[in-house]
Amino acid sequence: MMDKSSDMPSANSAHLYERALKVLPGGNTRTTVFFKPHPLYAQKGDGCRVTDVDGTVRIDAINNFTSLIHGYNHPDINAAITGQLASGMCFGLPTEAEISLAELLCDRVESVEQVRFMNSGTEAVMTAIKSARAYTGRPMIAKCEGSYHGTYDFAEISEGASPDRWGDRDRPHAVASSLGTPQGVLSDVLVLPFNDIEVSEKLLLEHAERLACILIDPMPNRVGLIQASPDYLAMLRRVADKTGSLLIFDEIIAFRLGYSGAQGAISVKPDLTTFGKIIGGGFPVGALGGNADIMAVFDPRPGKPSVPHGGTFTANPMTMVAGQVAMQLLTRESFVQLQSLGDQLQGGIEATFKAQGIEGQVTGSGSLRRIHFGTARLRDYRSSYADAAKQRRMSALHQAMLRNGVLMAPTGLTALSTAMTPDDITQIVDAFAKSLASSSVAAS
Ligand SMILES: Cc1ncc(COP(=O)(O)O)c(C=O)c1O
């Protein structure tokens, strides 16, 4: 049965959404998975394919917003989870599994000597900021305009600032993401223009005495999935050292980029790194890593630590064993495979834009790529900002991709998995060609 409004079989999803509307605000409990007229509800996943409740099978090119790097139903991850399930899902005691996953992260990431686990990336960023404040005794954080770091009050400032509120480029306003954010939060966040060395350095030095940390994602999705330039990162490192503040890399998505994460390919090293997504093997997770001197803020041996931190499900062994196996499966060769799939996807999409005479481009690297309409050079949040017309086109593309058998993010973000083959990428590119040609997408 077809749902008239979306022209694809979705009667069962429509029915679930009707039910959801009664008990969930707007029928939704996770903004990122909402789209109009209603979301499609998942039934099951296998490899790189997801089946919705109306029985339509699609290639999953978003992988739970980048977290499922091996797709669904990997036998080794499943075996680890079912093995742990039989021994206990969680305990009021630590388990060996948390030590093993921490050892793996310390082995892979040079800047990480010790790790603290959490249950989400939001918590990881929040805890990183609290550690930086405790370690430096200062209140302020600096972050780049547009960059998303989860929903902690301070971290979400200016993550989606609109042109009427973002202020001067040389001094971006700190824009609240949620209504009612206290003024005190806004005045403790310094917003930097991404990749603008001169302006960012000037702003940072102006606030040197209050600055606890500089938080940066080396390839922030909401800034357009553009890489931070090596010179920009070097400036941030220099300023952090000069001002005695901490440099924090948010690798919650970017850890997907290489065997040692994004920082494996960057000469600048952070003081602290936040992790999430792939390190949980499909389960909820977050982690914070850094050198032992800073991580001592959590050490309970002297009494109450400088940063008390617990969490009922923190380091639960289900997440820990799934994460360890998922990470072990990610060999250096896996990253070569993912890079090649990503390059194939990008090449195919760029060639399709060209062949159809439509202006568009692709940003990103490795297994992360993002489709944009327009060909203007993207260098920061403002140049990547999609106006209402571009948003409508992207939404039409997203819907058309769903009709043509591909699930991607409504923003044009794609995240590939090791479960994919070059044939799957060809299928995504073919779906893109059909979708782009449809009149609602082609119209500007
Ligand atoms: C860079 C970055 N930081 C933090 C977060 C928050 O992670 P979580 O959704 O697990 O809270 C996200 C989530 O997408 C992210 O992309």
XYZ file of C-alpha atoms and ligand atoms in Angstrom:
460
model
C 0.000 0.000 0.000
C 1.301 3.438 -0.929
C 1.254 6.459 1.330
C -0.015 9.150 -1.066
C 1.984 11.976 0.439
C 5.373 10.312 0.018
C 4.723 8.017 -2.938
C 6.366 5.008 -1.331
C 4.988 2.048 0.569
C 4.791 3.327 4.114
C 1.351 2.520 5.495
C 2.787 0.653 8.483
C 5.185 3.501 9.276
C 2.315 5.983 8.953
C 0.289 3.903 11.372
C 3.144 3.739 13.912
C 3.636 7.468 13.602
C -0.039 8.048 14.394
C 0.464 6.017 17.586
C 3.685 7.863 18.371
C 2.001 11.263 18.081
C -0.074 10.495 21.152
C 2.818 9.648 23.462
C 5.927 11.324 22.036
C 6.126 15.080 21.306
C 5.615 15.436 17.562
C 5.739 11.641 17.490
C 9.485 11.890 17.979
C 12.147 11.188 20.578
C 15.278 11.912 18.522
C 15.238 15.016 16.327
C 17.839 13.692 13.857
C 15.628 10.811 12.693
C 12.558 12.947 12.083
C 11.452 13.922 8.602
C 8.144 14.866 7.018
C 5.545 13.616 6.366
C 6.635 10.999 8.897
C 9.749 8.909 9.509
C 10.068 5.349 8.234
C 10.259 2.861 11.083
C 12.981 0.223 11.037
C 12.193 -3.467 11.256
C 15.631 -5.065 10.935
C 19.102 -4.662 9.529
C 21.526 -7.081 7.931
C 24.974 -6.230 6.546
C 24.614 -2.868 4.829
C 20.856 -3.119 4.341
C 17.966 -1.987 6.485
C 14.357 -3.149 6.108
C 11.508 -0.908 7.195
C 8.207 -2.022 8.702
C 6.578 -1.959 5.259
C 9.110 -4.487 3.988
C 11.179 -2.106 1.834
C 14.888 -2.927 1.842
C 17.371 -0.073 1.411
C 21.134 0.326 1.473
C 21.952 1.973 4.776
C 24.330 4.814 3.991
C 24.045 6.503 7.388
C 24.645 3.577 9.751
C 22.908 4.991 12.798
C 24.465 8.371 12.217
C 27.982 7.024 11.741
C 28.107 4.577 14.667
C 27.688 1.205 12.872
C 30.972 0.955 11.017
C 30.454 -2.765 10.335
C 26.777 -2.454 9.405
C 24.280 -4.850 11.008
C 24.437 -8.363 12.312
C 28.200 -8.882 12.251
C 28.686 -12.429 13.539
C 31.717 -11.616 15.724
C 30.004 -8.666 17.403
C 26.844 -10.726 17.864
C 28.857 -13.556 19.440
C 30.516 -11.155 21.886
C 27.173 -9.677 22.901
C 25.352 -12.969 23.334
C 28.305 -14.360 25.294
C 28.189 -11.374 27.648
C 24.403 -11.520 27.879
C 24.630 -14.999 29.341
C 27.105 -13.795 32.003
C 25.302 -10.601 32.946
C 24.343 -7.341 31.252
C 25.658 -4.993 33.904
C 26.920 -5.127 37.454
C 27.503 -2.871 40.428
C 31.149 -3.889 39.967
C 33.722 -3.118 37.269
C 34.567 -5.791 34.695
C 37.703 -6.760 32.796
C 35.980 -5.644 29.575
C 36.420 -1.946 30.425
C 40.159 -2.429 30.914
C 40.484 -4.211 27.567
C 38.673 -1.496 25.590
C 40.665 1.228 27.386
C 43.911 -0.631 26.548
C 42.904 -0.799 22.901
C 42.252 2.960 22.756
C 45.518 3.754 24.566
C 47.427 1.489 22.162
C 45.918 3.125 19.094
C 45.946 6.797 20.067
C 49.301 8.287 20.985
C 47.853 11.201 22.994
C 45.727 8.909 25.163
C 47.281 7.365 28.268
C 44.099 6.857 30.253
C 40.404 6.583 29.498
C 37.117 7.284 31.241
C 33.904 5.775 29.808
C 30.413 7.267 29.514
C 27.185 6.376 27.719
C 27.010 9.030 25.008
C 29.103 11.489 23.099
C 27.234 14.334 24.780
C 28.412 13.072 28.154
C 31.965 12.646 26.855
C 32.118 16.275 25.729
C 30.473 17.492 28.941
C 32.961 15.557 31.025
C 35.890 16.797 28.939
C 34.811 20.397 29.535
C 34.373 19.781 33.263
C 37.834 18.211 33.458
C 39.371 21.172 31.654
C 37.708 23.563 34.082
C 38.832 21.522 37.069
C 42.375 21.181 35.758
C 42.853 24.853 34.811
C 40.583 26.497 37.385
C 39.030 28.607 34.591
C 35.447 28.826 33.312
C 35.462 29.543 29.589
C 35.397 27.237 26.588
C 36.136 28.103 22.968
C 34.487 26.258 20.095
C 33.952 26.769 16.385
C 30.809 28.289 14.969
C 28.405 25.667 13.644
C 30.202 22.705 15.152
C 27.975 20.113 16.846
C 29.318 18.482 20.017
C 26.143 17.072 21.566
C 23.644 18.830 23.806
C 25.533 19.945 26.923
C 24.574 23.623 27.433
C 28.042 25.006 26.759
C 28.892 22.654 23.898
C 25.729 23.329 21.902
C 26.196 27.109 21.691
C 26.117 28.344 18.059
C 25.760 24.808 16.661
C 22.973 25.916 14.343
C 23.181 29.712 14.380
C 21.102 31.390 11.685
C 22.327 34.357 9.612
C 20.053 36.827 11.413
C 21.669 35.932 14.745
C 25.257 34.912 14.025
C 26.702 38.463 14.088
C 29.928 39.760 12.658
C 32.299 37.263 11.054
C 35.213 38.713 13.013
C 33.361 38.301 16.298
C 30.656 35.632 15.952
C 27.869 35.873 18.499
C 27.420 33.099 21.039
C 23.944 31.925 19.979
C 21.834 29.768 22.273
C 20.650 26.511 20.754
C 17.835 25.971 23.288
C 15.490 28.755 24.354
C 16.088 29.758 27.948
C 19.831 29.063 27.979
C 21.183 31.173 30.861
C 23.191 34.263 29.982
C 25.995 32.892 32.165
C 26.409 29.980 29.765
C 26.580 32.278 26.754
C 29.196 34.492 28.354
C 31.418 31.494 29.067
C 31.537 30.325 25.446
C 33.851 31.954 22.921
C 32.757 31.248 19.341
C 35.513 31.024 16.722
C 35.257 31.199 12.915
C 36.397 27.752 11.728
C 39.761 27.692 9.936
C 40.258 31.462 10.280
C 43.647 31.573 11.946
C 44.021 35.305 12.345
C 40.578 36.069 13.794
C 40.468 32.973 16.009
C 43.913 33.614 17.468
C 43.020 37.220 18.247
C 39.760 36.202 19.965
C 41.462 33.445 21.954
C 44.226 35.721 23.187
C 41.670 38.327 24.250
C 40.194 35.744 26.615
C 43.436 34.019 27.594
C 42.991 34.403 31.329
C 39.513 32.884 31.428
C 40.071 30.118 28.914
C 39.838 26.510 30.167
C 39.818 24.733 26.821
C 39.518 24.898 23.074
C 37.131 22.271 21.727
C 37.460 21.266 18.080
C 36.211 18.494 15.826
C 38.922 17.952 13.169
C 36.226 17.425 10.480
C 32.963 18.875 11.797
C 29.891 17.629 9.957
C 27.679 20.640 10.613
C 30.417 23.004 9.495
C 30.098 21.248 6.123
C 32.281 18.164 6.739
C 35.408 20.143 5.941
C 38.763 19.355 7.516
C 40.391 21.746 9.956
C 43.563 22.928 8.231
C 46.885 21.765 9.726
C 47.854 25.421 10.241
C 44.617 26.153 12.093
C 45.160 23.190 14.418
C 48.799 24.216 14.936
C 47.616 27.708 15.935
C 45.127 26.225 18.423
C 47.904 24.071 19.932
C 50.226 27.068 20.175
C 47.567 29.240 21.827
C 46.553 26.474 24.236
C 50.197 26.089 25.300
C 50.701 29.831 25.599
C 47.532 30.407 27.624
C 47.713 27.237 29.729
C 44.353 26.013 28.418
C 43.623 22.495 27.131
C 43.142 21.475 23.523
C 40.300 18.974 23.142
C 39.679 17.017 19.933
C 36.111 15.795 19.553
C 36.597 12.556 17.591
C 33.124 11.216 18.241
C 32.568 11.011 14.490
C 36.094 11.650 13.244
C 37.554 8.555 14.943
C 36.089 6.768 11.899
C 38.720 8.356 9.706
C 41.681 6.153 10.520
C 43.236 3.395 12.606
C 44.320 5.997 15.179
C 41.394 8.287 14.451
C 41.632 11.647 12.734
C 44.579 12.595 14.920
C 46.598 9.680 13.553
C 47.060 11.753 10.406
C 47.573 15.111 12.157
C 50.885 16.273 13.591
C 49.178 18.371 16.276
C 48.157 16.336 19.324
C 45.354 17.264 21.734
C 45.417 17.128 25.536
C 42.059 15.371 25.681
C 40.029 13.419 23.112
C 36.345 12.553 23.179
C 35.134 9.317 21.613
C 31.717 7.761 20.983
C 29.758 6.067 18.203
C 31.987 3.333 16.656
C 33.824 2.449 19.883
C 30.574 0.994 21.294
C 30.117 -1.566 18.507
C 26.482 -0.437 18.108
C 25.708 0.152 21.793
C 25.410 3.519 23.590
C 28.858 4.838 24.447
C 31.109 7.785 25.067
C 34.677 8.037 26.306
C 37.241 10.617 27.265
C 40.972 10.013 26.950
C 44.093 12.002 27.663
C 47.341 12.084 29.510
C 47.447 10.675 33.008
C 48.223 14.020 34.592
C 44.935 15.559 33.388
C 42.920 12.367 33.770
C 43.886 12.401 37.461
C 40.931 14.761 37.994
C 38.840 11.551 38.153
C 41.149 9.588 40.469
C 39.113 8.568 43.540
C 42.088 7.405 45.631
C 42.800 10.724 47.385
C 39.110 11.093 48.404
C 36.495 13.070 46.501
C 37.951 13.601 43.004
C 38.119 17.058 41.413
C 35.503 15.830 38.924
C 33.156 13.269 40.451
C 31.846 11.037 37.707
C 29.779 7.849 37.773
C 26.817 6.704 35.717
C 24.635 3.651 36.315
C 25.419 2.131 32.925
C 28.924 3.530 32.518
C 31.330 0.934 31.102
C 28.567 -1.678 31.072
C 30.125 -4.866 29.735
C 27.654 -5.238 26.835
C 28.957 -2.000 25.326
C 32.532 -2.765 26.273
C 32.680 -6.218 24.623
C 30.786 -5.080 21.523
C 33.099 -2.076 21.235
C 36.249 -4.105 21.680
C 35.319 -6.582 18.949
C 34.130 -3.837 16.589
C 37.418 -2.001 17.072
C 39.524 -5.162 16.667
C 37.727 -5.829 13.379
C 38.852 -2.391 12.215
C 42.301 -3.233 10.929
C 44.529 -0.875 8.971
C 43.269 -2.639 5.834
C 39.671 -1.791 6.783
C 40.516 1.886 6.530
C 42.041 1.376 3.079
C 38.788 -0.357 2.043
C 36.634 2.432 3.540
C 38.715 5.145 1.876
C 38.356 3.415 -1.474
C 34.557 3.041 -1.068
C 34.330 6.697 -0.035
C 36.393 7.833 -3.035
C 34.216 5.746 -5.352
C 31.078 7.322 -3.879
C 32.438 10.845 -4.116
C 33.669 10.331 -7.699
C 30.304 8.872 -8.743
C 28.293 11.677 -7.185
C 30.504 14.421 -8.584
C 30.345 12.843 -12.058
C 26.542 12.651 -11.781
C 26.242 16.326 -10.837
C 28.363 17.167 -13.855
C 26.538 14.847 -16.250
C 23.176 16.317 -15.261
C 24.438 19.894 -15.353
C 23.450 20.516 -11.744
C 25.730 22.450 -9.422
C 26.812 20.362 -6.482
C 29.814 19.047 -4.609
C 30.909 16.467 -2.073
C 33.029 17.064 1.021
C 34.573 14.686 3.544
C 37.045 11.877 3.520
C 37.342 8.155 4.297
C 33.952 6.644 5.089
C 32.320 10.054 5.688
C 31.045 12.120 2.751
C 28.528 14.901 2.516
C 26.552 16.047 -0.520
C 25.969 19.788 -1.021
C 24.091 21.763 -3.630
C 26.071 24.646 -5.129
C 29.731 24.904 -6.041
C 30.920 27.850 -3.935
C 34.092 26.997 -2.028
C 33.136 25.699 1.420
C 35.565 26.848 4.066
C 33.526 27.371 7.245
C 30.017 27.213 8.731
C 28.798 30.354 6.985
C 29.910 29.329 3.507
C 28.400 25.832 4.047
C 25.130 27.114 5.467
C 22.168 25.783 3.485
C 19.562 28.501 2.934
C 15.863 27.651 2.712
C 16.039 26.869 -1.032
C 19.014 24.532 -0.556
C 17.314 22.897 2.421
C 14.200 22.216 0.328
C 16.298 20.676 -2.407
C 18.206 18.513 0.050
C 14.989 17.359 1.616
C 13.639 16.447 -1.852
C 16.883 14.568 -2.558
C 16.617 12.691 0.742
C 13.057 11.604 -0.064
C 13.993 10.639 -3.615
C 16.949 8.573 -2.323
C 14.546 6.760 0.012
C 12.271 6.019 -2.934
C 15.280 4.776 -4.900
C 16.472 2.445 -2.149
C 19.059 4.406 -0.133
C 18.939 5.737 3.419
C 21.170 8.756 3.997
C 20.897 11.638 6.482
C 18.370 14.354 5.601
C 21.330 16.776 5.549
C 23.173 14.860 2.802
C 25.636 13.156 5.146
C 26.620 9.574 4.328
C 28.624 7.155 6.496
C 29.814 3.939 4.862
C 30.474 0.578 6.467
C 32.875 -2.329 6.013
C 29.794 -4.417 5.104
C 29.637 -2.558 1.771
C 31.226 -3.589 -1.512
C 31.998 -1.525 -4.611
C 28.739 -2.913 -6.093
C 26.772 -1.388 -3.210
C 28.423 1.973 -3.877
C 27.488 1.674 -7.553
C 23.910 1.075 -6.435
C 24.015 4.228 -4.253
C 25.402 6.274 -7.147
C 22.720 4.906 -9.506
C 20.053 5.821 -6.954
C 21.602 9.277 -6.681
C 21.475 9.734 -10.467
C 17.780 8.820 -10.545
C 17.032 10.966 -7.508
C 18.892 13.997 -8.801
C 17.060 13.791 -12.112
C 13.670 13.920 -10.438
C 12.070 17.294 -10.993
C 11.678 18.279 -7.341
C 15.418 17.809 -6.752
C 16.563 19.309 -10.040
C 14.513 22.500 -9.594
C 16.426 25.243 -7.863
C 31.124 15.466 16.835
C 30.061 15.012 17.777
N 30.212 15.229 19.094
C 29.292 14.819 19.989
C 28.158 14.165 19.584
C 27.141 13.700 20.601
O 27.162 12.303 20.664
P 25.857 11.511 21.194
O 24.811 11.617 20.130
O 26.350 10.103 21.392
O 25.457 12.164 22.467
C 27.953 13.917 18.240
C 26.733 13.218 17.765
O 26.418 13.163 16.598
C 28.921 14.359 17.306
O 28.753 14.172 15.991
